[in-house]
mmCIF file of N, CA and C in Angstrom:
data_model
loop_
_atom_site.group_PDB
_atom_site.id
_atom_site.type_symbol
_atom_site.label_atom_id
_atom_site.label_comp_id
_atom_site.label_asym_id
_atom_site.label_seq_id
_atom_site.Cartn_x
_atom_site.Cartn_y
_atom_site.Cartn_z
ATOM 1 N N MET A 1 24.972 123.884 -108.788
ATOM 2 C CA MET A 1 25.544 124.163 -107.483
ATOM 3 C C MET A 1 26.305 125.493 -107.495
ATOM 4 N N VAL A 2 27.069 125.705 -108.563
ATOM 5 C CA VAL A 2 27.823 126.947 -108.679
ATOM 6 C C VAL A 2 26.872 128.126 -108.876
ATOM 7 N N ALA A 3 25.787 127.901 -109.639
ATOM 8 C CA ALA A 3 24.813 128.969 -109.873
ATOM 9 C C ALA A 3 24.134 129.368 -108.564
ATOM 10 N N MET A 4 23.857 128.390 -107.699
ATOM 11 C CA MET A 4 23.230 128.674 -106.410
ATOM 12 C C MET A 4 24.192 129.474 -105.526
ATOM 13 N N PHE A 5 25.463 129.095 -105.540
ATOM 14 C CA PHE A 5 26.466 129.825 -104.764
ATOM 15 C C PHE A 5 26.571 131.271 -105.242
ATOM 16 N N VAL A 6 26.613 131.465 -106.542
ATOM 17 C CA VAL A 6 26.724 132.811 -107.105
ATOM 18 C C VAL A 6 25.488 133.635 -106.754
ATOM 19 N N ALA A 7 24.301 133.026 -106.815
ATOM 20 C CA ALA A 7 23.060 133.743 -106.493
ATOM 21 C C ALA A 7 23.044 134.167 -105.023
ATOM 22 N N VAL A 8 23.435 133.264 -104.132
ATOM 23 C CA VAL A 8 23.464 133.597 -102.705
ATOM 24 C C VAL A 8 24.532 134.641 -102.427
ATOM 25 N N PHE A 9 25.672 134.538 -103.088
ATOM 26 C CA PHE A 9 26.748 135.500 -102.897
ATOM 27 C C PHE A 9 26.332 136.896 -103.355
ATOM 28 N N ILE A 10 25.698 136.978 -104.496
ATOM 29 C CA ILE A 10 25.238 138.275 -105.007
ATOM 30 C C ILE A 10 24.131 138.840 -104.115
ATOM 31 N N GLY A 11 23.223 137.979 -103.662
ATOM 32 C CA GLY A 11 22.178 138.428 -102.733
ATOM 33 C C GLY A 11 22.773 138.935 -101.435
ATOM 34 N N GLY A 12 23.831 138.291 -100.950
ATOM 35 C CA GLY A 12 24.510 138.747 -99.739
ATOM 36 C C GLY A 12 25.169 140.092 -99.928
ATOM 37 N N LEU A 13 25.792 140.296 -101.070
ATOM 38 C CA LEU A 13 26.415 141.594 -101.350
ATOM 39 C C LEU A 13 25.382 142.714 -101.429
ATOM 40 N N ILE A 14 24.241 142.426 -102.049
ATOM 41 C CA ILE A 14 23.181 143.436 -102.136
ATOM 42 C C ILE A 14 22.643 143.759 -100.739
ATOM 43 N N ALA A 15 22.411 142.719 -99.935
ATOM 44 C CA ALA A 15 21.903 142.932 -98.573
ATOM 45 C C ALA A 15 22.912 143.691 -97.722
ATOM 46 N N PHE A 16 24.194 143.371 -97.885
ATOM 47 C CA PHE A 16 25.231 144.066 -97.121
ATOM 48 C C PHE A 16 25.302 145.541 -97.503
ATOM 49 N N GLY A 17 25.110 145.832 -98.759
ATOM 50 C CA GLY A 17 25.130 147.219 -99.214
ATOM 51 C C GLY A 17 23.977 148.038 -98.670
ATOM 52 N N GLN A 18 22.866 147.394 -98.323
ATOM 53 C CA GLN A 18 21.699 148.106 -97.819
ATOM 54 C C GLN A 18 21.664 148.212 -96.296
ATOM 55 N N LEU A 19 22.650 147.640 -95.609
ATOM 56 C CA LEU A 19 22.695 147.727 -94.148
ATOM 57 C C LEU A 19 22.942 149.163 -93.715
ATOM 58 N N ASN A 20 22.297 149.547 -92.633
ATOM 59 C CA ASN A 20 22.459 150.889 -92.083
ATOM 60 C C ASN A 20 23.473 150.805 -90.936
ATOM 61 N N ILE A 21 24.743 150.929 -91.268
ATOM 62 C CA ILE A 21 25.811 150.826 -90.273
ATOM 63 C C ILE A 21 26.463 152.191 -90.140
ATOM 64 N N GLU A 22 26.530 152.671 -88.897
ATOM 65 C CA GLU A 22 27.167 153.951 -88.628
ATOM 66 C C GLU A 22 28.250 153.752 -87.581
ATOM 67 N N ALA A 23 29.337 154.469 -87.727
ATOM 68 C CA ALA A 23 30.408 154.368 -86.739
ATOM 69 C C ALA A 23 29.970 154.965 -85.408
ATOM 70 N N TYR A 24 29.223 156.046 -85.463
ATOM 71 C CA TYR A 24 28.717 156.696 -84.271
ATOM 72 C C TYR A 24 27.204 156.850 -84.422
ATOM 73 N N PRO A 25 26.439 155.955 -83.834
ATOM 74 C CA PRO A 25 24.987 156.040 -83.999
ATOM 75 C C PRO A 25 24.412 157.290 -83.342
ATOM 76 N N ASP A 26 23.295 157.741 -83.889
ATOM 77 C CA ASP A 26 22.617 158.917 -83.336
ATOM 78 C C ASP A 26 21.872 158.521 -82.074
ATOM 79 N N ARG A 27 22.375 158.939 -80.948
ATOM 80 C CA ARG A 27 21.715 158.694 -79.672
ATOM 81 C C ARG A 27 22.129 159.787 -78.713
ATOM 82 N N PRO A 28 21.286 160.064 -77.746
ATOM 83 C CA PRO A 28 21.629 161.138 -76.819
ATOM 84 C C PRO A 28 22.814 160.749 -75.933
ATOM 85 N N ALA A 29 23.559 161.722 -75.528
ATOM 86 C CA ALA A 29 24.710 161.477 -74.656
ATOM 87 C C ALA A 29 24.226 161.083 -73.267
ATOM 88 N N ASP A 30 24.811 160.019 -72.743
ATOM 89 C CA ASP A 30 24.477 159.582 -71.389
ATOM 90 C C ASP A 30 25.349 160.324 -70.389
ATOM 91 N N GLY A 31 24.798 160.597 -69.251
ATOM 92 C CA GLY A 31 25.575 161.268 -68.219
ATOM 93 C C GLY A 31 24.983 160.975 -66.860
ATOM 94 N N ARG A 32 25.814 160.994 -65.874
ATOM 95 C CA ARG A 32 25.351 160.808 -64.510
ATOM 96 C C ARG A 32 25.592 162.105 -63.759
ATOM 97 N N TYR A 33 24.562 162.555 -63.114
ATOM 98 C CA TYR A 33 24.651 163.811 -62.391
ATOM 99 C C TYR A 33 24.297 163.558 -60.937
ATOM 100 N N ARG A 34 25.022 164.186 -60.059
ATOM 101 C CA ARG A 34 24.749 164.038 -58.627
ATOM 102 C C ARG A 34 24.398 165.399 -58.046
ATOM 103 N N ASP A 35 23.341 165.383 -57.288
ATOM 104 C CA ASP A 35 22.932 166.595 -56.592
ATOM 105 C C ASP A 35 23.484 166.515 -55.176
ATOM 106 N N ALA A 36 24.088 167.569 -54.713
ATOM 107 C CA ALA A 36 24.741 167.552 -53.403
ATOM 108 C C ALA A 36 23.749 167.419 -52.255
ATOM 109 N N GLU A 37 22.489 167.729 -52.486
ATOM 110 C CA GLU A 37 21.533 167.695 -51.392
ATOM 111 C C GLU A 37 20.610 166.484 -51.424
ATOM 112 N N SER A 38 20.696 165.623 -52.425
ATOM 113 C CA SER A 38 19.798 164.472 -52.481
ATOM 114 C C SER A 38 20.566 163.194 -52.183
ATOM 115 N N GLY A 39 19.874 162.222 -51.632
ATOM 116 C CA GLY A 39 20.485 160.929 -51.352
ATOM 117 C C GLY A 39 21.139 160.890 -49.985
ATOM 118 N N PRO A 40 21.484 159.672 -49.551
ATOM 119 C CA PRO A 40 22.104 159.518 -48.230
ATOM 120 C C PRO A 40 23.557 159.984 -48.236
ATOM 121 N N VAL A 41 23.996 160.478 -47.105
ATOM 122 C CA VAL A 41 25.377 160.918 -46.958
ATOM 123 C C VAL A 41 26.238 159.724 -46.565
ATOM 124 N N VAL A 42 27.541 159.917 -46.536
ATOM 125 C CA VAL A 42 28.473 158.819 -46.298
ATOM 126 C C VAL A 42 28.245 158.181 -44.926
ATOM 127 N N GLY A 43 27.965 158.979 -43.929
ATOM 128 C CA GLY A 43 27.739 158.429 -42.591
ATOM 129 C C GLY A 43 26.538 157.503 -42.529
ATOM 130 N N GLU A 44 25.477 157.842 -43.241
ATOM 131 C CA GLU A 44 24.294 156.986 -43.270
ATOM 132 C C GLU A 44 24.559 155.702 -44.045
ATOM 133 N N ILE A 45 25.287 155.789 -45.147
ATOM 134 C CA ILE A 45 25.650 154.591 -45.912
ATOM 135 C C ILE A 45 26.467 153.663 -45.038
ATOM 136 N N GLU A 46 27.440 154.211 -44.318
ATOM 137 C CA GLU A 46 28.291 153.412 -43.436
ATOM 138 C C GLU A 46 27.471 152.756 -42.331
ATOM 139 N N ARG A 47 26.590 153.518 -41.702
ATOM 140 C CA ARG A 47 25.840 153.027 -40.553
ATOM 141 C C ARG A 47 24.769 152.005 -40.935
ATOM 142 N N TYR A 48 24.025 152.269 -42.011
ATOM 143 C CA TYR A 48 22.871 151.435 -42.330
ATOM 144 C C TYR A 48 23.144 150.326 -43.344
ATOM 145 N N ILE A 49 24.225 150.422 -44.099
ATOM 146 C CA ILE A 49 24.486 149.417 -45.131
ATOM 147 C C ILE A 49 25.807 148.693 -44.897
ATOM 148 N N THR A 50 26.910 149.444 -44.842
ATOM 149 C CA THR A 50 28.229 148.830 -44.819
ATOM 150 C C THR A 50 28.495 148.049 -43.533
ATOM 151 N N ILE A 51 28.277 148.635 -42.393
ATOM 152 C CA ILE A 51 28.568 147.963 -41.124
ATOM 153 C C ILE A 51 27.697 146.724 -40.917
ATOM 154 N N PRO A 52 26.371 146.740 -41.200
ATOM 155 C CA PRO A 52 25.609 145.495 -41.074
ATOM 156 C C PRO A 52 26.086 144.392 -42.012
ATOM 157 N N ILE A 53 26.506 144.743 -43.225
ATOM 158 C CA ILE A 53 27.035 143.712 -44.133
ATOM 159 C C ILE A 53 28.334 143.159 -43.581
ATOM 160 N N GLU A 54 29.215 144.011 -43.084
ATOM 161 C CA GLU A 54 30.475 143.544 -42.515
ATOM 162 C C GLU A 54 30.259 142.592 -41.348
ATOM 163 N N THR A 55 29.316 142.916 -40.467
ATOM 164 C CA THR A 55 29.094 142.053 -39.311
ATOM 165 C C THR A 55 28.459 140.717 -39.700
ATOM 166 N N GLN A 56 27.630 140.707 -40.726
ATOM 167 C CA GLN A 56 26.982 139.461 -41.138
ATOM 168 C C GLN A 56 27.936 138.523 -41.869
ATOM 169 N N VAL A 57 28.832 139.051 -42.679
ATOM 170 C CA VAL A 57 29.724 138.183 -43.448
ATOM 171 C C VAL A 57 30.996 137.843 -42.687
ATOM 172 N N ALA A 58 31.219 138.438 -41.518
ATOM 173 C CA ALA A 58 32.452 138.194 -40.772
ATOM 174 C C ALA A 58 32.579 136.748 -40.323
ATOM 175 N N GLY A 59 31.488 136.030 -40.178
ATOM 176 C CA GLY A 59 31.543 134.654 -39.705
ATOM 177 C C GLY A 59 31.631 133.599 -40.793
ATOM 178 N N ILE A 60 31.747 133.998 -42.044
ATOM 179 C CA ILE A 60 31.819 133.038 -43.140
ATOM 180 C C ILE A 60 33.159 132.318 -43.100
ATOM 181 N N LYS A 61 33.135 130.993 -43.278
ATOM 182 C CA LYS A 61 34.364 130.197 -43.237
ATOM 183 C C LYS A 61 35.266 130.551 -44.410
ATOM 184 N N ASN A 62 36.566 130.478 -44.158
ATOM 185 C CA ASN A 62 37.611 130.714 -45.155
ATOM 186 C C ASN A 62 37.601 132.129 -45.713
ATOM 187 N N LEU A 63 37.059 133.064 -44.973
ATOM 188 C CA LEU A 63 37.092 134.457 -45.380
ATOM 189 C C LEU A 63 38.428 135.046 -44.944
ATOM 190 N N ARG A 64 39.201 135.511 -45.916
ATOM 191 C CA ARG A 64 40.532 136.031 -45.613
ATOM 192 C C ARG A 64 40.480 137.507 -45.251
ATOM 193 N N THR A 65 39.904 138.330 -46.096
ATOM 194 C CA THR A 65 39.856 139.764 -45.826
ATOM 195 C C THR A 65 38.512 140.352 -46.238
ATOM 196 N N ILE A 66 38.150 141.425 -45.574
ATOM 197 C CA ILE A 66 36.974 142.224 -45.925
ATOM 198 C C ILE A 66 37.470 143.640 -46.157
ATOM 199 N N ARG A 67 37.180 144.190 -47.325
ATOM 200 C CA ARG A 67 37.557 145.565 -47.624
ATOM 201 C C ARG A 67 36.295 146.321 -48.014
ATOM 202 N N THR A 68 36.069 147.432 -47.359
ATOM 203 C CA THR A 68 34.866 148.205 -47.640
ATOM 204 C C THR A 68 35.228 149.663 -47.918
ATOM 205 N N ILE A 69 34.443 150.254 -48.790
ATOM 206 C CA ILE A 69 34.563 151.677 -49.087
ATOM 207 C C ILE A 69 33.151 152.248 -49.071
ATOM 208 N N SER A 70 32.952 153.277 -48.300
ATOM 209 C CA SER A 70 31.667 153.966 -48.271
ATOM 210 C C SER A 70 31.855 155.346 -48.870
ATOM 211 N N LEU A 71 31.159 155.585 -49.960
ATOM 212 C CA LEU A 71 31.206 156.876 -50.633
ATOM 213 C C LEU A 71 29.818 157.485 -50.618
ATOM 214 N N TYR A 72 29.696 158.623 -51.246
ATOM 215 C CA TYR A 72 28.417 159.296 -51.342
ATOM 216 C C TYR A 72 27.437 158.440 -52.142
ATOM 217 N N GLY A 73 26.481 157.815 -51.479
ATOM 218 C CA GLY A 73 25.470 157.002 -52.143
ATOM 219 C C GLY A 73 25.949 155.645 -52.587
ATOM 220 N N LEU A 74 27.112 155.160 -52.120
ATOM 221 C CA LEU A 74 27.664 153.899 -52.587
ATOM 222 C C LEU A 74 28.349 153.178 -51.447
ATOM 223 N N SER A 75 28.099 151.888 -51.351
ATOM 224 C CA SER A 75 28.802 151.039 -50.402
ATOM 225 C C SER A 75 29.436 149.897 -51.191
ATOM 226 N N ASP A 76 30.747 149.810 -51.173
ATOM 227 C CA ASP A 76 31.481 148.796 -51.917
ATOM 228 C C ASP A 76 32.101 147.830 -50.919
ATOM 229 N N VAL A 77 31.663 146.568 -50.939
ATOM 230 C CA VAL A 77 32.160 145.551 -50.020
ATOM 231 C C VAL A 77 32.844 144.476 -50.848
ATOM 232 N N LYS A 78 34.127 144.245 -50.578
ATOM 233 C CA LYS A 78 34.898 143.230 -51.292
ATOM 234 C C LYS A 78 35.323 142.152 -50.302
ATOM 235 N N LEU A 79 35.022 140.906 -50.629
ATOM 236 C CA LEU A 79 35.377 139.782 -49.784
ATOM 237 C C LEU A 79 36.420 138.943 -50.502
ATOM 238 N N GLN A 80 37.451 138.524 -49.781
ATOM 239 C CA GLN A 80 38.481 137.664 -50.357
ATOM 240 C C GLN A 80 38.520 136.376 -49.543
ATOM 241 N N PHE A 81 38.387 135.253 -50.246
ATOM 242 C CA PHE A 81 38.363 133.953 -49.604
ATOM 243 C C PHE A 81 39.673 133.223 -49.866
ATOM 244 N N SER A 82 40.033 132.342 -48.939
ATOM 245 C CA SER A 82 41.203 131.494 -49.157
ATOM 246 C C SER A 82 40.769 130.264 -49.946
ATOM 247 N N PHE A 83 41.628 129.809 -50.823
ATOM 248 C CA PHE A 83 41.292 128.688 -51.688
ATOM 249 C C PHE A 83 41.938 127.381 -51.233
ATOM 250 N N ASP A 84 42.373 127.302 -49.989
ATOM 251 C CA ASP A 84 42.981 126.066 -49.504
ATOM 252 C C ASP A 84 41.941 125.065 -49.012
ATOM 253 N N TYR A 85 40.694 125.390 -49.110
ATOM 254 C CA TYR A 85 39.598 124.509 -48.693
ATOM 255 C C TYR A 85 39.088 123.798 -49.943
ATOM 256 N N THR A 86 39.323 122.512 -50.046
ATOM 257 C CA THR A 86 39.008 121.774 -51.269
ATOM 258 C C THR A 86 37.548 121.349 -51.307
ATOM 259 N N TYR A 87 37.110 121.047 -52.495
ATOM 260 C CA TYR A 87 35.744 120.588 -52.693
ATOM 261 C C TYR A 87 35.516 119.236 -52.015
ATOM 262 N N GLU A 88 36.504 118.368 -52.060
ATOM 263 C CA GLU A 88 36.375 117.043 -51.439
ATOM 264 C C GLU A 88 36.226 117.177 -49.924
ATOM 265 N N ARG A 89 36.972 118.086 -49.307
ATOM 266 C CA ARG A 89 36.848 118.293 -47.871
ATOM 267 C C ARG A 89 35.462 118.842 -47.522
ATOM 268 N N ARG A 90 34.915 119.664 -48.357
ATOM 269 C CA ARG A 90 33.591 120.207 -48.118
ATOM 270 C C ARG A 90 32.550 119.114 -48.246
ATOM 271 N N CYS A 91 32.687 118.247 -49.245
ATOM 272 C CA CYS A 91 31.711 117.185 -49.440
ATOM 273 C C CYS A 91 31.775 116.125 -48.346
ATOM 274 N N SER A 92 32.924 115.951 -47.737
ATOM 275 C CA SER A 92 33.035 114.957 -46.661
ATOM 276 C C SER A 92 32.272 115.399 -45.421
ATOM 277 N N ARG A 93 32.005 116.686 -45.279
ATOM 278 C CA ARG A 93 31.256 117.189 -44.124
ATOM 279 C C ARG A 93 29.750 117.112 -44.337
ATOM 280 N N CYS A 94 29.296 116.938 -45.583
ATOM 281 C CA CYS A 94 27.866 116.928 -45.874
ATOM 282 C C CYS A 94 27.189 115.691 -45.339
#
């Protein structure tokens, strides 16, 4: 039993020594670039994405607040719900 433990331990040390571990792996640098002339502008994002989402989710029950941000090529919609509506009350309506 001890011989088996020693053999596995030594094999583990040898395998660990052969691992190719680098602190900083060789890979190309990632970057995001934006071209000022490509993609939708803020007004189009607001008109075609943000406002339709706001109008559709406005009728959801227990919705406390809607916060939206429209940026260049991005529409961020955050919904906050109230938690005073219990699961038991929801199941009683089913």
